[in-house]
Amino acid sequence: MYAQMVQSEASTDDPEKLAAFQARIDAGEKIEPKDWMPAGYRKTLIRQIGQHAHSEIVGQLPEGNWITRAPTLERKAILLAKVQDEAGHGLYLYCAAETLGVSRDELTEMLLDGRMKYSSIFNYPTLNWADMGAVGWLVDGAAIMNQVPLQRTSFGPYSRAMIRVCKEESFHARQGFDAIRKMATGTPAQKKMAQDAVNRLWFPALMMFGPSDADSVHSTQSMAWKIKMNTNDELRQKFVDQTVPQIEFLGLDLPDEGITWNEERGHYDYSDPDWSEFFDVIKGNGPCNTDRLAARNKAWKDGEWVRDGLLAHARKKAARKHAAE
Ligand code: FAQ
């Protein structure tokens, strides 16, 4: 359905309509689902919002892994609530994508068979309890850096979903910082776990912003359409600048000896992640890609009877309503 829609709209992308559309974007107007839009705009949004939704859903797995092993009841309750929030974010985003003419089932199928991506970060394992702090602080922190500007994105449903998501993500980042602070200021063994978590997750967190600007395929067009508000490198730099004072406060180190304050630029210099590792992970070859997709495929298959039951109930209800009319 969605492929046909994008295809049939391509023929209507005449220059006058395109210019009028661009003028609306440039004037800061929001584009709503029933408005005319270029096929490429629709396609890019479905790709980005769908990928974002999938990230929220797959992103539950690395943290879900620790719910049963949280060290206290309080930490368990907090983690459970956070992971549930991520499911909610996925659902807002699937709904936003659905307004573009793609169904949630279609999006899910594209995730499950590998046609759609999700964030590279969730292909790394969470090996010790301090990872829960590091994920909340660094991963949600990077997500917020990316998502705050997206509250002003040009597509109305996406921008409204982002406003709500950002409120919850700020809570997530604060709870993550609190959890890692507790570990960093605890016993020597706890501090060692916190440092280990930072060492493993720092470069994957930097990769969340996407490839360097020189290698970003979509940035120029997405920024012209205000689907993206900043380049990947701009956001990555903001994230580094925000995180360095925090790591100093925690008394931990970042695994990058290249980090120095650059007076002239007014920013911290830092080392790039290993981009060959990034491209390998997004091609499906990261440490946990196979496990993550297997877990999502299993959940989809295990839930089949629930979906079938709900659909049968809805059909029965509709038939009864029809008969009564
Ligand atoms: N991972 O041309 P660009 C969260 C792909 S939510 C995987 O620069 P673009 C909350 C990209 O798709 C985190 N793939 O692409 C949470 C493209 O390939 P394609 C998710 C990546 O779209 C916390 C190719 O590389 N947030 O964490 C990645 O302009 C804890 C070329 O790249 C979002 O999705 C990557 N990191 O910019 C949940 C935010 N980077 O599609 C649970 C919305 C790039 O042509 C627990 N998304 N690629 O085959 C965006 O802002 C953008 O899509 C970017 C990439 C910035 C990710």
JSON list of N, CA and C and ligand atoms in Angstrom, two decimals, residues 47-48 51-52 55-56 59-60 63 82 86 117-120 122 135 139-140 143 146-147 150 158 169 207-211 216-219 222 228 232 278 282, ligand 1:
[
{"chain": "A", "resi": 47, "resn": "ARG", "atom": "N", "xyz": [10.87, 6.62, 6.62]},
{"chain": "A", "resi": 47, "resn": "ARG", "atom": "CA", "xyz": [12.14, 5.97, 6.95]},
{"chain": "A", "resi": 47, "resn": "ARG", "atom": "C", "xyz": [12.64, 6.44, 8.33]},
{"chain": "A", "resi": 48, "resn": "GLN", "atom": "N", "xyz": [12.64, 7.75, 8.54]},
{"chain": "A", "resi": 48, "resn": "GLN", "atom": "CA", "xyz": [13.22, 8.27, 9.79]},
{"chain": "A", "resi": 48, "resn": "GLN", "atom": "C", "xyz": [12.31, 7.99, 11.00]},
{"chain": "A", "resi": 51, "resn": "GLN", "atom": "N", "xyz": [12.29, 4.23, 11.65]},
{"chain": "A", "resi": 51, "resn": "GLN", "atom": "CA", "xyz": [13.56, 3.81, 12.26]},
{"chain": "A", "resi": 51, "resn": "GLN", "atom": "C", "xyz": [13.59, 4.23, 13.73]},
{"chain": "A", "resi": 52, "resn": "HIS", "atom": "N", "xyz": [13.08, 5.41, 13.97]},
{"chain": "A", "resi": 52, "resn": "HIS", "atom": "CA", "xyz": [13.06, 5.92, 15.34]},
{"chain": "A", "resi": 52, "resn": "HIS", "atom": "C", "xyz": [12.14, 5.05, 16.21]},
{"chain": "A", "resi": 55, "resn": "SER", "atom": "N", "xyz": [13.71, 1.84, 16.99]},
{"chain": "A", "resi": 55, "resn": "SER", "atom": "CA", "xyz": [14.79, 2.00, 17.99]},
{"chain": "A", "resi": 55, "resn": "SER", "atom": "C", "xyz": [14.21, 1.97, 19.39]},
{"chain": "A", "resi": 56, "resn": "GLU", "atom": "N", "xyz": [13.07, 2.62, 19.56]},
{"chain": "A", "resi": 56, "resn": "GLU", "atom": "CA", "xyz": [12.45, 2.64, 20.89]},
{"chain": "A", "resi": 56, "resn": "GLU", "atom": "C", "xyz": [12.06, 1.22, 21.31]},
{"chain": "A", "resi": 59, "resn": "GLY", "atom": "N", "xyz": [15.16, -0.94, 21.58]},
{"chain": "A", "resi": 59, "resn": "GLY", "atom": "CA", "xyz": [15.93, -0.35, 22.69]},
{"chain": "A", "resi": 59, "resn": "GLY", "atom": "C", "xyz": [15.47, -0.83, 24.06]},
{"chain": "A", "resi": 60, "resn": "GLN", "atom": "N", "xyz": [14.31, -1.47, 24.12]},
{"chain": "A", "resi": 60, "resn": "GLN", "atom": "CA", "xyz": [13.87, -2.02, 25.42]},
{"chain": "A", "resi": 60, "resn": "GLN", "atom": "C", "xyz": [14.71, -3.25, 25.81]},
{"chain": "A", "resi": 63, "resn": "GLU", "atom": "N", "xyz": [18.01, -2.93, 28.21]},
{"chain": "A", "resi": 63, "resn": "GLU", "atom": "CA", "xyz": [17.68, -2.58, 29.59]},
{"chain": "A", "resi": 63, "resn": "GLU", "atom": "C", "xyz": [16.75, -3.62, 30.22]},
{"chain": "A", "resi": 82, "resn": "LYS", "atom": "N", "xyz": [10.87, 2.94, 33.11]},
{"chain": "A", "resi": 82, "resn": "LYS", "atom": "CA", "xyz": [11.60, 3.53, 31.98]},
{"chain": "A", "resi": 82, "resn": "LYS", "atom": "C", "xyz": [11.41, 2.68, 30.72]},
{"chain": "A", "resi": 86, "resn": "GLU", "atom": "N", "xyz": [9.65, 3.56, 27.01]},
{"chain": "A", "resi": 86, "resn": "GLU", "atom": "CA", "xyz": [10.23, 3.41, 25.66]},
{"chain": "A", "resi": 86, "resn": "GLU", "atom": "C", "xyz": [9.21, 2.74, 24.74]},
{"chain": "A", "resi": 117, "resn": "LYS", "atom": "N", "xyz": [16.03, -0.11, 9.44]},
{"chain": "A", "resi": 117, "resn": "LYS", "atom": "CA", "xyz": [17.07, -0.11, 10.48]},
{"chain": "A", "resi": 117, "resn": "LYS", "atom": "C", "xyz": [16.49, 0.32, 11.83]},
{"chain": "A", "resi": 118, "resn": "TYR", "atom": "N", "xyz": [17.30, 0.17, 12.86]},
{"chain": "A", "resi": 118, "resn": "TYR", "atom": "CA", "xyz": [17.05, 0.77, 14.17]},
{"chain": "A", "resi": 118, "resn": "TYR", "atom": "C", "xyz": [18.42, 1.23, 14.66]},
{"chain": "A", "resi": 119, "resn": "SER", "atom": "N", "xyz": [18.43, 2.03, 15.73]},
{"chain": "A", "resi": 119, "resn": "SER", "atom": "CA", "xyz": [19.69, 2.66, 16.12]},
{"chain": "A", "resi": 119, "resn": "SER", "atom": "C", "xyz": [20.79, 1.64, 16.42]},
{"chain": "A", "resi": 120, "resn": "SER", "atom": "N", "xyz": [21.96, 1.94, 15.88]},
{"chain": "A", "resi": 120, "resn": "SER", "atom": "CA", "xyz": [23.14, 1.08, 16.03]},
{"chain": "A", "resi": 120, "resn": "SER", "atom": "C", "xyz": [23.44, 0.76, 17.51]},
{"chain": "A", "resi": 122, "resn": "PHE", "atom": "N", "xyz": [21.77, -0.11, 19.96]},
{"chain": "A", "resi": 122, "resn": "PHE", "atom": "CA", "xyz": [21.11, -1.23, 20.63]},
{"chain": "A", "resi": 122, "resn": "PHE", "atom": "C", "xyz": [21.65, -2.59, 20.18]},
{"chain": "A", "resi": 135, "resn": "VAL", "atom": "N", "xyz": [23.57, 3.79, 30.10]},
{"chain": "A", "resi": 135, "resn": "VAL", "atom": "CA", "xyz": [22.58, 3.86, 29.01]},
{"chain": "A", "resi": 135, "resn": "VAL", "atom": "C", "xyz": [21.66, 5.05, 29.25]},
{"chain": "A", "resi": 139, "resn": "VAL", "atom": "N", "xyz": [23.00, 7.23, 26.49]},
{"chain": "A", "resi": 139, "resn": "VAL", "atom": "CA", "xyz": [22.16, 6.87, 25.33]},
{"chain": "A", "resi": 139, "resn": "VAL", "atom": "C", "xyz": [20.90, 7.76, 25.29]},
{"chain": "A", "resi": 140, "resn": "ASP", "atom": "N", "xyz": [20.21, 7.84, 26.43]},
{"chain": "A", "resi": 140, "resn": "ASP", "atom": "CA", "xyz": [19.06, 8.75, 26.45]},
{"chain": "A", "resi": 140, "resn": "ASP", "atom": "C", "xyz": [19.53, 10.20, 26.28]},
{"chain": "A", "resi": 143, "resn": "ALA", "atom": "N", "xyz": [20.02, 10.70, 22.73]},
{"chain": "A", "resi": 143, "resn": "ALA", "atom": "CA", "xyz": [18.70, 10.73, 22.07]},
{"chain": "A", "resi": 143, "resn": "ALA", "atom": "C", "xyz": [18.05, 12.10, 22.27]},
{"chain": "A", "resi": 146, "resn": "ASN", "atom": "N", "xyz": [19.36, 14.81, 20.07]},
{"chain": "A", "resi": 146, "resn": "ASN", "atom": "CA", "xyz": [18.84, 14.67, 18.71]},
{"chain": "A", "resi": 146, "resn": "ASN", "atom": "C", "xyz": [17.36, 15.08, 18.63]},
{"chain": "A", "resi": 147, "resn": "GLN", "atom": "N", "xyz": [16.62, 14.79, 19.72]},
{"chain": "A", "resi": 147, "resn": "GLN", "atom": "CA", "xyz": [15.16, 14.91, 19.64]},
{"chain": "A", "resi": 147, "resn": "GLN", "atom": "C", "xyz": [14.63, 16.29, 20.03]},
{"chain": "A", "resi": 150, "resn": "LEU", "atom": "N", "xyz": [14.08, 18.17, 17.07]},
{"chain": "A", "resi": 150, "resn": "LEU", "atom": "CA", "xyz": [13.02, 17.56, 16.26]},
{"chain": "A", "resi": 150, "resn": "LEU", "atom": "C", "xyz": [11.62, 17.96, 16.73]},
{"chain": "A", "resi": 158, "resn": "TYR", "atom": "N", "xyz": [4.90, 14.28, 13.84]},
{"chain": "A", "resi": 158, "resn": "TYR", "atom": "CA", "xyz": [6.24, 13.91, 14.35]},
{"chain": "A", "resi": 158, "resn": "TYR", "atom": "C", "xyz": [6.67, 14.93, 15.40]},
{"chain": "A", "resi": 169, "resn": "GLU", "atom": "N", "xyz": [12.12, 11.53, 28.12]},
{"chain": "A", "resi": 169, "resn": "GLU", "atom": "CA", "xyz": [13.55, 11.22, 27.95]},
{"chain": "A", "resi": 169, "resn": "GLU", "atom": "C", "xyz": [14.41, 12.01, 28.94]},
{"chain": "A", "resi": 207, "resn": "MET", "atom": "N", "xyz": [28.19, 7.29, 17.94]},
{"chain": "A", "resi": 207, "resn": "MET", "atom": "CA", "xyz": [27.72, 6.79, 16.62]},
{"chain": "A", "resi": 207, "resn": "MET", "atom": "C", "xyz": [26.22, 7.01, 16.44]},
{"chain": "A", "resi": 208, "resn": "MET", "atom": "N", "xyz": [25.50, 7.20, 17.55]},
{"chain": "A", "resi": 208, "resn": "MET", "atom": "CA", "xyz": [24.03, 7.36, 17.44]},
{"chain": "A", "resi": 208, "resn": "MET", "atom": "C", "xyz": [23.66, 8.55, 16.55]},
{"chain": "A", "resi": 209, "resn": "PHE", "atom": "N", "xyz": [24.55, 9.54, 16.45]},
{"chain": "A", "resi": 209, "resn": "PHE", "atom": "CA", "xyz": [24.21, 10.73, 15.66]},
{"chain": "A", "resi": 209, "resn": "PHE", "atom": "C", "xyz": [24.37, 10.51, 14.16]},
{"chain": "A", "resi": 210, "resn": "GLY", "atom": "N", "xyz": [24.81, 9.32, 13.78]},
{"chain": "A", "resi": 210, "resn": "GLY", "atom": "CA", "xyz": [24.97, 9.02, 12.36]},
{"chain": "A", "resi": 210, "resn": "GLY", "atom": "C", "xyz": [26.37, 9.31, 11.88]},
{"chain": "A", "resi": 211, "resn": "PRO", "atom": "N", "xyz": [26.65, 8.97, 10.60]},
{"chain": "A", "resi": 211, "resn": "PRO", "atom": "CA", "xyz": [28.00, 9.15, 10.07]},
{"chain": "A", "resi": 211, "resn": "PRO", "atom": "C", "xyz": [28.41, 10.61, 10.06]},
{"chain": "A", "resi": 216, "resn": "SER", "atom": "N", "xyz": [27.18, 11.64, 5.31]},
{"chain": "A", "resi": 216, "resn": "SER", "atom": "CA", "xyz": [25.73, 11.56, 5.52]},
{"chain": "A", "resi": 216, "resn": "SER", "atom": "C", "xyz": [25.01, 11.71, 4.18]},
{"chain": "A", "resi": 217, "resn": "VAL", "atom": "N", "xyz": [24.21, 10.72, 3.84]},
{"chain": "A", "resi": 217, "resn": "VAL", "atom": "CA", "xyz": [23.54, 10.70, 2.53]},
{"chain": "A", "resi": 217, "resn": "VAL", "atom": "C", "xyz": [22.35, 11.65, 2.52]},
{"chain": "A", "resi": 218, "resn": "HIS", "atom": "N", "xyz": [21.62, 11.68, 3.64]},
{"chain": "A", "resi": 218, "resn": "HIS", "atom": "CA", "xyz": [20.31, 12.34, 3.63]},
{"chain": "A", "resi": 218, "resn": "HIS", "atom": "C", "xyz": [20.29, 13.75, 4.21]},
{"chain": "A", "resi": 219, "resn": "SER", "atom": "N", "xyz": [21.36, 14.16, 4.92]},
{"chain": "A", "resi": 219, "resn": "SER", "atom": "CA", "xyz": [21.28, 15.41, 5.70]},
{"chain": "A", "resi": 219, "resn": "SER", "atom": "C", "xyz": [20.85, 16.62, 4.88]},
{"chain": "A", "resi": 222, "resn": "SER", "atom": "N", "xyz": [17.16, 16.44, 3.91]},
{"chain": "A", "resi": 222, "resn": "SER", "atom": "CA", "xyz": [16.32, 16.39, 5.12]},
{"chain": "A", "resi": 222, "resn": "SER", "atom": "C", "xyz": [16.33, 17.73, 5.85]},
{"chain": "A", "resi": 228, "resn": "LYS", "atom": "N", "xyz": [15.15, 17.12, 9.43]},
{"chain": "A", "resi": 228, "resn": "LYS", "atom": "CA", "xyz": [16.26, 17.16, 10.38]},
{"chain": "A", "resi": 228, "resn": "LYS", "atom": "C", "xyz": [16.56, 18.64, 10.60]},
{"chain": "A", "resi": 232, "resn": "ASN", "atom": "N", "xyz": [24.58, 15.86, 11.58]},
{"chain": "A", "resi": 232, "resn": "ASN", "atom": "CA", "xyz": [25.00, 14.84, 12.54]},
{"chain": "A", "resi": 232, "resn": "ASN", "atom": "C", "xyz": [26.18, 15.34, 13.39]},
{"chain": "A", "resi": 278, "resn": "PHE", "atom": "N", "xyz": [31.01, 1.24, 12.80]},
{"chain": "A", "resi": 278, "resn": "PHE", "atom": "CA", "xyz": [29.63, 1.74, 12.68]},
{"chain": "A", "resi": 278, "resn": "PHE", "atom": "C", "xyz": [28.94, 1.15, 11.44]},
{"chain": "A", "resi": 282, "resn": "ILE", "atom": "N", "xyz": [25.61, -1.28, 11.27]},
{"chain": "A", "resi": 282, "resn": "ILE", "atom": "CA", "xyz": [24.31, -1.00, 10.63]},
{"chain": "A", "resi": 282, "resn": "ILE", "atom": "C", "xyz": [24.05, -1.95, 9.45]},
{"chain": "B", "resi": 1, "resn": "FAQ", "atom": "N1", "xyz": [21.98, 3.68, 13.63]},
{"chain": "B", "resi": 1, "resn": "FAQ", "atom": "O1", "xyz": [22.36, 10.07, 5.82]},
{"chain": "B", "resi": 1, "resn": "FAQ", "atom": "P1", "xyz": [22.41, 9.71, 7.25]},
{"chain": "B", "resi": 1, "resn": "FAQ", "atom": "C1", "xyz": [16.62, 6.30, 21.77]},
{"chain": "B", "resi": 1, "resn": "FAQ", "atom": "C2", "xyz": [21.87, 5.20, 8.74]},
{"chain": "B", "resi": 1, "resn": "FAQ", "atom": "S1", "xyz": [15.97, 6.56, 20.28]},
{"chain": "B", "resi": 1, "resn": "FAQ", "atom": "C3", "xyz": [21.51, 3.02, 12.55]},
{"chain": "B", "resi": 1, "resn": "FAQ", "atom": "O2", "xyz": [23.13, 10.63, 8.16]},
{"chain": "B", "resi": 1, "resn": "FAQ", "atom": "P2", "xyz": [19.83, 10.35, 8.43]},
{"chain": "B", "resi": 1, "resn": "FAQ", "atom": "C4", "xyz": [15.75, 6.31, 22.99]},
{"chain": "B", "resi": 1, "resn": "FAQ", "atom": "C5", "xyz": [20.75, 6.01, 8.11]},
{"chain": "B", "resi": 1, "resn": "FAQ", "atom": "O3", "xyz": [19.49, 5.48, 8.42]},
{"chain": "B", "resi": 1, "resn": "FAQ", "atom": "C6", "xyz": [17.38, 6.52, 19.19]},
{"chain": "B", "resi": 1, "resn": "FAQ", "atom": "N2", "xyz": [21.51, 3.55, 11.30]},
{"chain": "B", "resi": 1, "resn": "FAQ", "atom": "O4", "xyz": [20.93, 9.40, 7.79]},
{"chain": "B", "resi": 1, "resn": "FAQ", "atom": "C7", "xyz": [16.00, 5.11, 23.79]},
{"chain": "B", "resi": 1, "resn": "FAQ", "atom": "C8", "xyz": [21.11, 5.91, 6.64]},
{"chain": "B", "resi": 1, "resn": "FAQ", "atom": "O5", "xyz": [20.76, 4.63, 6.15]},
{"chain": "B", "resi": 1, "resn": "FAQ", "atom": "P3", "xyz": [19.44, 4.39, 5.21]},
{"chain": "B", "resi": 1, "resn": "FAQ", "atom": "C9", "xyz": [16.96, 6.62, 17.82]},
{"chain": "B", "resi": 1, "resn": "FAQ", "atom": "C10", "xyz": [21.98, 4.81, 11.19]},
{"chain": "B", "resi": 1, "resn": "FAQ", "atom": "O6", "xyz": [18.57, 9.57, 8.53]},
{"chain": "B", "resi": 1, "resn": "FAQ", "atom": "C11", "xyz": [16.98, 5.07, 24.76]},
{"chain": "B", "resi": 1, "resn": "FAQ", "atom": "C12", "xyz": [22.62, 5.93, 6.66]},
{"chain": "B", "resi": 1, "resn": "FAQ", "atom": "O7", "xyz": [23.02, 5.50, 7.96]},
{"chain": "B", "resi": 1, "resn": "FAQ", "atom": "N3", "xyz": [16.82, 7.98, 17.44]},
{"chain": "B", "resi": 1, "resn": "FAQ", "atom": "O8", "xyz": [17.78, 6.13, 21.81]},
{"chain": "B", "resi": 1, "resn": "FAQ", "atom": "C13", "xyz": [22.45, 5.55, 12.28]},
{"chain": "B", "resi": 1, "resn": "FAQ", "atom": "O9", "xyz": [19.80, 11.66, 7.74]},
{"chain": "B", "resi": 1, "resn": "FAQ", "atom": "C14", "xyz": [17.19, 3.94, 25.54]},
{"chain": "B", "resi": 1, "resn": "FAQ", "atom": "C15", "xyz": [23.20, 7.31, 6.34]},
{"chain": "B", "resi": 1, "resn": "FAQ", "atom": "O10", "xyz": [23.03, 8.23, 7.42]},
{"chain": "B", "resi": 1, "resn": "FAQ", "atom": "C16", "xyz": [16.43, 8.31, 16.19]},
{"chain": "B", "resi": 1, "resn": "FAQ", "atom": "O11", "xyz": [16.18, 7.46, 15.37]},
{"chain": "B", "resi": 1, "resn": "FAQ", "atom": "C17", "xyz": [22.45, 4.94, 13.55]},
{"chain": "B", "resi": 1, "resn": "FAQ", "atom": "N4", "xyz": [22.92, 5.55, 14.64]},
{"chain": "B", "resi": 1, "resn": "FAQ", "atom": "O12", "xyz": [20.41, 10.63, 9.91]},
{"chain": "B", "resi": 1, "resn": "FAQ", "atom": "C18", "xyz": [15.19, 4.01, 23.62]},
{"chain": "B", "resi": 1, "resn": "FAQ", "atom": "C19", "xyz": [16.32, 9.76, 15.93]},
{"chain": "B", "resi": 1, "resn": "FAQ", "atom": "N5", "xyz": [22.85, 6.76, 11.83]},
{"chain": "B", "resi": 1, "resn": "FAQ", "atom": "O13", "xyz": [18.23, 4.69, 6.11]},
{"chain": "B", "resi": 1, "resn": "FAQ", "atom": "C20", "xyz": [15.40, 2.86, 24.38]},
{"chain": "B", "resi": 1, "resn": "FAQ", "atom": "C21", "xyz": [15.73, 10.08, 14.60]},
{"chain": "B", "resi": 1, "resn": "FAQ", "atom": "C22", "xyz": [22.65, 6.78, 10.50]},
{"chain": "B", "resi": 1, "resn": "FAQ", "atom": "O14", "xyz": [19.53, 5.33, 4.05]},
{"chain": "B", "resi": 1, "resn": "FAQ", "atom": "C23", "xyz": [16.40, 2.83, 25.34]},
{"chain": "B", "resi": 1, "resn": "FAQ", "atom": "N6", "xyz": [16.64, 9.81, 13.51]},
{"chain": "B", "resi": 1, "resn": "FAQ", "atom": "N7", "xyz": [22.15, 5.60, 10.11]},
{"chain": "B", "resi": 1, "resn": "FAQ", "atom": "O15", "xyz": [19.51, 2.93, 4.85]},
{"chain": "B", "resi": 1, "resn": "FAQ", "atom": "C24", "xyz": [17.52, 10.70, 13.03]},
{"chain": "B", "resi": 1, "resn": "FAQ", "atom": "O16", "xyz": [17.61, 11.82, 13.53]},
{"chain": "B", "resi": 1, "resn": "FAQ", "atom": "C25", "xyz": [18.34, 10.32, 11.84]},
{"chain": "B", "resi": 1, "resn": "FAQ", "atom": "O17", "xyz": [17.73, 9.26, 11.19]},
{"chain": "B", "resi": 1, "resn": "FAQ", "atom": "C26", "xyz": [19.83, 9.97, 12.16]},
{"chain": "B", "resi": 1, "resn": "FAQ", "atom": "C27", "xyz": [20.54, 9.61, 10.86]},
{"chain": "B", "resi": 1, "resn": "FAQ", "atom": "C28", "xyz": [20.54, 11.15, 12.82]},
{"chain": "B", "resi": 1, "resn": "FAQ", "atom": "C29", "xyz": [19.91, 8.77, 13.09]}
]
